[in-house]
CSV table of C-alpha atoms in Angstrom, one decimal:
chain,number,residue,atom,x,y,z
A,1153,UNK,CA,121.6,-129.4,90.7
A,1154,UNK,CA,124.5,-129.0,88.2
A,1155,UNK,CA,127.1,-126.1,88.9
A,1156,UNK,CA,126.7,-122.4,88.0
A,1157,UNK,CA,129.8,-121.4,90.6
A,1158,UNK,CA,131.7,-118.1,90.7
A,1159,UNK,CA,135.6,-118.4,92.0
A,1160,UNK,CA,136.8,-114.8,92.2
A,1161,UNK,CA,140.5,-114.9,91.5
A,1162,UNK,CA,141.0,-111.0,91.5
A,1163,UNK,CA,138.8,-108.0,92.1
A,1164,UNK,CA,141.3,-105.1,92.6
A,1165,UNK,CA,141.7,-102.0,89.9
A,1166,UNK,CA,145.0,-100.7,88.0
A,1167,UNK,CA,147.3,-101.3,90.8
A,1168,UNK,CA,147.7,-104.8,92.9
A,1169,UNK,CA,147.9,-104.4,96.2
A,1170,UNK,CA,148.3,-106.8,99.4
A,1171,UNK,CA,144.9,-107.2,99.7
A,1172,UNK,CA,143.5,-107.8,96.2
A,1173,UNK,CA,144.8,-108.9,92.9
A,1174,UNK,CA,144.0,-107.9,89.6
A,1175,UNK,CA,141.0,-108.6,87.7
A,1176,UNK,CA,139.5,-112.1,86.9
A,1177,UNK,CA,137.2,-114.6,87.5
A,1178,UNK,CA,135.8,-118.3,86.9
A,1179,UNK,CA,132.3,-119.2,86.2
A,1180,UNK,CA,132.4,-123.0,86.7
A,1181,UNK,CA,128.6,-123.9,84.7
A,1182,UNK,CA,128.2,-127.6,84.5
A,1183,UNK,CA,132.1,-128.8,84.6
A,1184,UNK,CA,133.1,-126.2,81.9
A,1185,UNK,CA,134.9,-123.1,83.4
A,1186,UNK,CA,134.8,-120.1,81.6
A,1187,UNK,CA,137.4,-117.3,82.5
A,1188,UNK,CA,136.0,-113.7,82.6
A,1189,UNK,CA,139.9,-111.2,82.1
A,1190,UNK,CA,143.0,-112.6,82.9
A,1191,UNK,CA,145.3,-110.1,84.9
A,1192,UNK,CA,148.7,-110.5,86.4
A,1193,UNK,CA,148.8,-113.3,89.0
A,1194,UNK,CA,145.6,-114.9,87.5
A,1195,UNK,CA,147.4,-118.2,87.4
A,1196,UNK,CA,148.0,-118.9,90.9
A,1197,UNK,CA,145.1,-118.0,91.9
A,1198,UNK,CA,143.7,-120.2,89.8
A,1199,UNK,CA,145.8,-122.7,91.6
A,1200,UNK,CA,144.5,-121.5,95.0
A,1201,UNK,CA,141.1,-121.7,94.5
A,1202,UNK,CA,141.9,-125.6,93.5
A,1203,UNK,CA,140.3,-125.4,89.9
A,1204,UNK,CA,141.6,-127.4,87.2
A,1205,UNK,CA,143.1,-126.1,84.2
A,1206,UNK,CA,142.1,-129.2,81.9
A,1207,UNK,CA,138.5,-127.8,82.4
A,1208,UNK,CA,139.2,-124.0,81.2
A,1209,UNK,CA,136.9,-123.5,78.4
A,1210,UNK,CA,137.2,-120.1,77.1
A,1211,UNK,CA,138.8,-117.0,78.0
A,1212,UNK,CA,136.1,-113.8,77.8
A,1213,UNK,CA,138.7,-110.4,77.6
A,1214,UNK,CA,136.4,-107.2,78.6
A,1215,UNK,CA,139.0,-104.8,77.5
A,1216,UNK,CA,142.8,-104.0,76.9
A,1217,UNK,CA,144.0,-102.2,80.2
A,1218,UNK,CA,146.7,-104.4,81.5
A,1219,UNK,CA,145.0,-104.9,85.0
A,1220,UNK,CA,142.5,-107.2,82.8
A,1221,UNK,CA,144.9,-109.1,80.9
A,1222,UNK,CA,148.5,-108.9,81.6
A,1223,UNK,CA,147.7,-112.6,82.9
A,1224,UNK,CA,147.1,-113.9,79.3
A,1225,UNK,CA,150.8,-114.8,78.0
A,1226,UNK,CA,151.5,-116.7,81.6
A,1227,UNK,CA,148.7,-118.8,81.3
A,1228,UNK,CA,148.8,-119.8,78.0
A,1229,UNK,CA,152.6,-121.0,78.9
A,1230,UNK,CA,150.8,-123.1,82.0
A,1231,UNK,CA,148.7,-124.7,79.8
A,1232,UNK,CA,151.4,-125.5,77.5
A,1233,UNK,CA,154.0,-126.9,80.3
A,1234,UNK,CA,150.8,-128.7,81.2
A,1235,UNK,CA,150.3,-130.5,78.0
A,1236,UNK,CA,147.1,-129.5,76.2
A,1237,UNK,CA,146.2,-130.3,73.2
A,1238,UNK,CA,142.5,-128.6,72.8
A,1239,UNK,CA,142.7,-124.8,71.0
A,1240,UNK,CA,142.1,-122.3,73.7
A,1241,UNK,CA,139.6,-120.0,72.2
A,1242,UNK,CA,139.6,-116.2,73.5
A,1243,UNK,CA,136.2,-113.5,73.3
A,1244,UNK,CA,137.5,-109.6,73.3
A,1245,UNK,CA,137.7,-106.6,71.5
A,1246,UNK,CA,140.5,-105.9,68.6
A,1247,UNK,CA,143.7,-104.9,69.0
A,1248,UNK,CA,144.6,-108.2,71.2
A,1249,UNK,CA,146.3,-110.2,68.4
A,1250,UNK,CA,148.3,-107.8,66.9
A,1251,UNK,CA,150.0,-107.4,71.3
A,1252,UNK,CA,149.6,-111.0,72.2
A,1253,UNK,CA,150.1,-113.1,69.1
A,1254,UNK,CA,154.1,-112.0,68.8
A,1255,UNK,CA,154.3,-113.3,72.8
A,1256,UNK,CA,152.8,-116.3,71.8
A,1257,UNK,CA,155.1,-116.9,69.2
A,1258,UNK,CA,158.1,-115.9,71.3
A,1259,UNK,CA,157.4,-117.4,74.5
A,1260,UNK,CA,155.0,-120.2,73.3
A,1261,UNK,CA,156.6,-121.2,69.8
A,1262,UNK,CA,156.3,-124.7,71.0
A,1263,UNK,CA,153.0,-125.1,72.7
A,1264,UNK,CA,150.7,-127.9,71.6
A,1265,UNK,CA,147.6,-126.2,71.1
A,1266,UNK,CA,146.1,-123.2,68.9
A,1267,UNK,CA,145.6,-120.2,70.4
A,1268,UNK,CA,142.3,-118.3,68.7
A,1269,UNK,CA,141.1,-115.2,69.0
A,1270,UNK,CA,137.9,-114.2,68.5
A,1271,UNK,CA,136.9,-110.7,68.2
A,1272,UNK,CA,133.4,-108.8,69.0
A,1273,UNK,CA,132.2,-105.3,68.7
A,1274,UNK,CA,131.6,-104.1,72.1
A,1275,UNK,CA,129.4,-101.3,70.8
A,1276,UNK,CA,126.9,-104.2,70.2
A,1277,UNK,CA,124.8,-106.1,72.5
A,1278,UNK,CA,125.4,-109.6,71.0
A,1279,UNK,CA,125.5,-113.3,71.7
A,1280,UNK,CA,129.2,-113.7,71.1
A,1281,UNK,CA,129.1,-117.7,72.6
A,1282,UNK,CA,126.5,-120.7,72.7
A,1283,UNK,CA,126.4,-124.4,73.3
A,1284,UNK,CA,124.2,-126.8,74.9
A,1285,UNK,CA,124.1,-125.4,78.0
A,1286,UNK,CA,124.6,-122.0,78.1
A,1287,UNK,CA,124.4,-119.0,76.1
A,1288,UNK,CA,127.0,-115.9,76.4
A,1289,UNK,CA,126.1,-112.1,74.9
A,1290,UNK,CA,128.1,-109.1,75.4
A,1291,UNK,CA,127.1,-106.0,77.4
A,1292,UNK,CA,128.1,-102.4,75.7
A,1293,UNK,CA,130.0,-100.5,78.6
A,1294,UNK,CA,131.4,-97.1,79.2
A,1295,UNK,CA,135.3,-97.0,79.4
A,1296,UNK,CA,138.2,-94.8,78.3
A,1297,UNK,CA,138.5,-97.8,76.0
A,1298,UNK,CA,136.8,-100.1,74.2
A,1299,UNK,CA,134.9,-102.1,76.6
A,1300,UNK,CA,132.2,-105.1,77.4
A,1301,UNK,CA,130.4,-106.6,80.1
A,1302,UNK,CA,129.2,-110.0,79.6
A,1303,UNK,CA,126.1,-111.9,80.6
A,1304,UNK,CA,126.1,-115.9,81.2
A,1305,UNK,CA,122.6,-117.5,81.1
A,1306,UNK,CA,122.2,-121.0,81.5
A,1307,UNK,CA,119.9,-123.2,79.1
A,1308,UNK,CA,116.6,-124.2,80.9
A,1309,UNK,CA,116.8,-127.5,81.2
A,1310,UNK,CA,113.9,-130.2,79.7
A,1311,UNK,CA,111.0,-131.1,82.4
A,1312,UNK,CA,111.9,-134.1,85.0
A,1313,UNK,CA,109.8,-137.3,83.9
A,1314,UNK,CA,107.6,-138.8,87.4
A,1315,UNK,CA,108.8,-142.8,86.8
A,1316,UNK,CA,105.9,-144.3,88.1
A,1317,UNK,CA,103.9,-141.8,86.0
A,1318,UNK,CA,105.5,-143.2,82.8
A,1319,UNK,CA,105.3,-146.4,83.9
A,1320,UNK,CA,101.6,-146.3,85.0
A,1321,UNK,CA,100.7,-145.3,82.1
A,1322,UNK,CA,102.9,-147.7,80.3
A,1323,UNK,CA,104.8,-144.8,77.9
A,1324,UNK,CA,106.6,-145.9,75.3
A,1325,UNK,CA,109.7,-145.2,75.5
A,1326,UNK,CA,110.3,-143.3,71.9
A,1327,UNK,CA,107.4,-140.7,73.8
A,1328,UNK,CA,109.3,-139.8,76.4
A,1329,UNK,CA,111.8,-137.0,74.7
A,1330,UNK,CA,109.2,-135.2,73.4
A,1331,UNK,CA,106.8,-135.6,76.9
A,1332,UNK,CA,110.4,-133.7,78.6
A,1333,UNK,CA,109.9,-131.3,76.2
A,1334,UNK,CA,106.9,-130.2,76.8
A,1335,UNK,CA,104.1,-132.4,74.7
A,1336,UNK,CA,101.3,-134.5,76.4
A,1337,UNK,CA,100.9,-138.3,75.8
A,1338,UNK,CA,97.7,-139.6,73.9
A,1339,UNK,CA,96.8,-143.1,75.3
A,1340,UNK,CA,95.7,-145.7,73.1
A,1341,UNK,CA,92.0,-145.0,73.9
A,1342,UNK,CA,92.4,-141.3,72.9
A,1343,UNK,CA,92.5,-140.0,76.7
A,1344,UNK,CA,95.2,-137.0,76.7
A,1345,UNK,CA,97.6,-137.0,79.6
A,1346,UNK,CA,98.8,-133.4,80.3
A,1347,UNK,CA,102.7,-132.9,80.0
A,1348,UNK,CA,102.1,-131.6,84.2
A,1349,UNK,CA,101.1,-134.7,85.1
A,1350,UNK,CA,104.1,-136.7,83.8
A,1351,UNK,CA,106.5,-134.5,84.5
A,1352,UNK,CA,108.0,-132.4,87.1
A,1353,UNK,CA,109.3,-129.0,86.2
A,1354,UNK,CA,113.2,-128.3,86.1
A,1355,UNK,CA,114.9,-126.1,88.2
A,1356,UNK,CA,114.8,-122.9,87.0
A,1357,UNK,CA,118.1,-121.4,84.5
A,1358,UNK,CA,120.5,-118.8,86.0
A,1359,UNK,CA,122.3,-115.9,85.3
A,1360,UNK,CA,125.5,-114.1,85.8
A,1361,UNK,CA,126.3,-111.0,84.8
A,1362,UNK,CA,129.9,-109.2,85.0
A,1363,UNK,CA,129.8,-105.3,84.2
A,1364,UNK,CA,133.6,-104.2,84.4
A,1365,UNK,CA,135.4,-101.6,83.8
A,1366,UNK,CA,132.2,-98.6,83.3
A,1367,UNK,CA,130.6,-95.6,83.8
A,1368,UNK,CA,127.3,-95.0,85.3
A,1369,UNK,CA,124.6,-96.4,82.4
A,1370,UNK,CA,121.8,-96.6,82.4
A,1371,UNK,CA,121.7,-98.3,79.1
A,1372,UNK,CA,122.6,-101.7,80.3
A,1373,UNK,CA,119.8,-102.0,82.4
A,1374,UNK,CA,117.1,-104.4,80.3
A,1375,UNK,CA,120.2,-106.0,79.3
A,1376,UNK,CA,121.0,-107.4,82.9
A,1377,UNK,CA,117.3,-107.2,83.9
A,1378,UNK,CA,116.5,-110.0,86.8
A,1379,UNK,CA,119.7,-111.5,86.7
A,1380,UNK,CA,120.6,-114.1,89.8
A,1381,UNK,CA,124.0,-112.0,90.1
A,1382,UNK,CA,125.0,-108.8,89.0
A,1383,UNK,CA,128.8,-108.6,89.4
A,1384,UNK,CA,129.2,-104.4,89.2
A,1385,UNK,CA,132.6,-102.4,89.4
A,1386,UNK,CA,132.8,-100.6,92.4
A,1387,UNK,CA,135.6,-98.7,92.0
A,1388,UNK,CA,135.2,-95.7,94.0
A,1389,UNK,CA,133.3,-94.3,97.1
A,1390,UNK,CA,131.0,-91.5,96.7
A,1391,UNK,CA,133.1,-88.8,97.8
A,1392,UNK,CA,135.2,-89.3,94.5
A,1393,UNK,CA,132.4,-89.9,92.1
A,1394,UNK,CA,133.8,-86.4,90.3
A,1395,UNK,CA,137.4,-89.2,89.7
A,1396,UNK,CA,135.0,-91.8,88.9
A,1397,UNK,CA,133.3,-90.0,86.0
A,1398,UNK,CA,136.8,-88.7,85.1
A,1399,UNK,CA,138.0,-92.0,84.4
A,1400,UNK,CA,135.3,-94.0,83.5
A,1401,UNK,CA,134.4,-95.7,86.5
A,1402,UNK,CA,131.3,-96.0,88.6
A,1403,UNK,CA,130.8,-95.7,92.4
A,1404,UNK,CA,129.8,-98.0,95.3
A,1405,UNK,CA,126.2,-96.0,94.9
A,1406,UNK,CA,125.5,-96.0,91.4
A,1407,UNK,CA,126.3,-99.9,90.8
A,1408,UNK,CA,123.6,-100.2,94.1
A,1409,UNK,CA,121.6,-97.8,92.4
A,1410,UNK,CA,121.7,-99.8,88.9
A,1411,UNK,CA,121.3,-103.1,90.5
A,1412,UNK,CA,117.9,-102.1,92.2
A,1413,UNK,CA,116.8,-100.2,88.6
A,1414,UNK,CA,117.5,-103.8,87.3
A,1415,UNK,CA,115.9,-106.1,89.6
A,1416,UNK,CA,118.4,-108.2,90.1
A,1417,UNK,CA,118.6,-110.6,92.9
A,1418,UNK,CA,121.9,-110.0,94.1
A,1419,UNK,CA,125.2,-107.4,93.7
A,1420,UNK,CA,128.4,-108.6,94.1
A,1421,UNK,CA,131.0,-105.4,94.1
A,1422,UNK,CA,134.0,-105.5,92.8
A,1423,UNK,CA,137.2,-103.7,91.2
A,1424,UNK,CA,138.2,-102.0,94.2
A,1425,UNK,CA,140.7,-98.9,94.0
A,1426,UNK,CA,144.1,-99.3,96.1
A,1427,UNK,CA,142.9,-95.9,97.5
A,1428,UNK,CA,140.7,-97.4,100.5
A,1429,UNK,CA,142.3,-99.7,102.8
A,1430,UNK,CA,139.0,-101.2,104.0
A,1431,UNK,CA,136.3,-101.4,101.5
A,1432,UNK,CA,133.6,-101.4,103.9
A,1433,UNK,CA,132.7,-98.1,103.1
A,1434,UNK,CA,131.7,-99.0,99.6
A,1435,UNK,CA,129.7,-101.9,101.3
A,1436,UNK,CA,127.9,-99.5,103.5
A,1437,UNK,CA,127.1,-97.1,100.7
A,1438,UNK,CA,125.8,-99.7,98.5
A,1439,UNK,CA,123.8,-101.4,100.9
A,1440,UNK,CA,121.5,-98.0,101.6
A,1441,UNK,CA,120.6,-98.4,98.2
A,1442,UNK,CA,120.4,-101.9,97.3
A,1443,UNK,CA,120.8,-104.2,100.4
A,1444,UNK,CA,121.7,-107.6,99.2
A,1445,UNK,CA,124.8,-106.8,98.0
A,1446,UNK,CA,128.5,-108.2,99.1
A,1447,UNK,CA,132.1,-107.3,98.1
A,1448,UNK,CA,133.9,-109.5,96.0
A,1449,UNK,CA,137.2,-110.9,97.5
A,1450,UNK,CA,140.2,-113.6,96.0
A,1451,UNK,CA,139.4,-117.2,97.4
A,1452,UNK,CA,135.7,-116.0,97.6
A,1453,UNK,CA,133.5,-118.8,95.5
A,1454,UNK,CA,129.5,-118.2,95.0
A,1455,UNK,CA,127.3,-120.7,94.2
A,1456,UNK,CA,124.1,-119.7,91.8
């Protein structure tokens, strides 16, 4: 099966601390990696985790707290030192170009490659990304700022052809895209084949999606509906859900409480405040709503 991997690089909130770092994330789908925020220290950990900056393929910005992109300008220098050539294409709200494009041209006045930023409207729930094998959409969040979530589903791939099927029934070979794709085979004496019996099926298309920074909402439910992996801030425990409303944020319990509400298969927690030493408590609380959940950590890698 090809690769729908999560590396997370940082999962901590506004302030890093010696346990996590700030936000961001890899999603490694078939060779391609695709970076969801970019805080401070984003680079080495990218180093740590042993990915490969040749195969960064776009940069997904949820919003314009620092803790989610103060990373940017150092990795765009990397890649520079680092010789690429391809234009490194960026997904986030407005207001990045007119901060980062004067650091670019300072910093990174030599670089070989074309920075571009593309902007979406994270009041919308859109598709904001697409190619051949996967399809990217926005998810409209609840911030202090403007903010998105974004959902990563894979392209279902065509049917597997059974070779001593095909051959058995001596199948052209001009038949057999369209026999992947879902269309029987009429033999030459006008017997029909059904597309089951030629084929087996593929293995079925996942999904990731990351919800960070929010409120409680309700509203993003049949957006992430039966997702493989619901990635849901977790910044606070319950006993400071009134700081958690105050600032935009959800608790342990109400990302739990959205993930069962969602059917998902699985919660990963994450943005942690510096406020708990030991974020087992969040784990605890979330598990008595939604039990197959985990806490996100730096080095941690899941595989879809």
């Amino acid at each position: 099966m090809d690769r729908f991997e999560l590396d997370i690089l940082g999962c901590g909130s506004a302030t890093p601390t010696t346990l996590h770092n700030p936000s961001s994330q890899v999603l490694n789908i078939r060779e391609k990696l695709f970076m969801i925020d970019c805080g401070e220290g984003t680079q080495l950990q990218f180093r740590r985790s042993k990915l490969r900056f040749g195969r960064l393929n776009r940069i997904f910005v949820s919003h314009l707290h620092g803790d989610h992109c103060f990373g940017l300008i150092g990795l765009i220098s990397t890649l520079g030192l680092l010789g690429r050539t391809g234009s490194l294409f960026i997904h986030t709200v407005a207001g990045l170009e007119d901060t980062l494009r004067p650091e670019i041209d300072f910093f990174c006045k030599d670089n070989p490659f074309e920075v571009k930023i593309e902007v979406f409207d994270p009041k919308k729930n859109e598709v904001i990304y697409e190619d051949r094998s996967v399809k990217v959409e926005t998810i409209p969040l609840v911030h202090r700022v403007p903010c998105a979530g974004f959902l990563f589903r894979e392209k279902q791939k065509e049917a597997h052809l059974i070779p001593d099927m095909i051959k058995f029934y001596n199948i052209p070979v001009r038949e057999l895209a369209k026999i992947k794709q879902g269309a029987d085979f009429l033999t030459e004496d006008g017997r029909i084949i059904p597309h089951s019996h030629l084929t087996t099926p593929a293995e079925p298309a996942r999904s990731y999606a990351y919800c960070s920074d929010t409120a409680y909402s309700e509203k993003i439910i049949p957006i992430i509906e039966g997702v493989d992996l619901l990635y849901h801030e977790a910044t606070f425990a319950d006993i400071d859900k009134n700081r958690a409303r105050d600032t935009g944020h959800s608790t342990a319990r109400q990302a739990a409480k959205i993930a069962k509400m969602a059917n998902v298969k699985k919660l990963m927690l994450g943005h942690f405040s510096a406020r708990y030493p030991d974020n087992k408590i969040l784990l605890e609380e979330a598990r008595e709503v939604f039990f197959n959940t985990v806490l996100a950590n730096e080095g941690l890698r899941e595989k879809l």
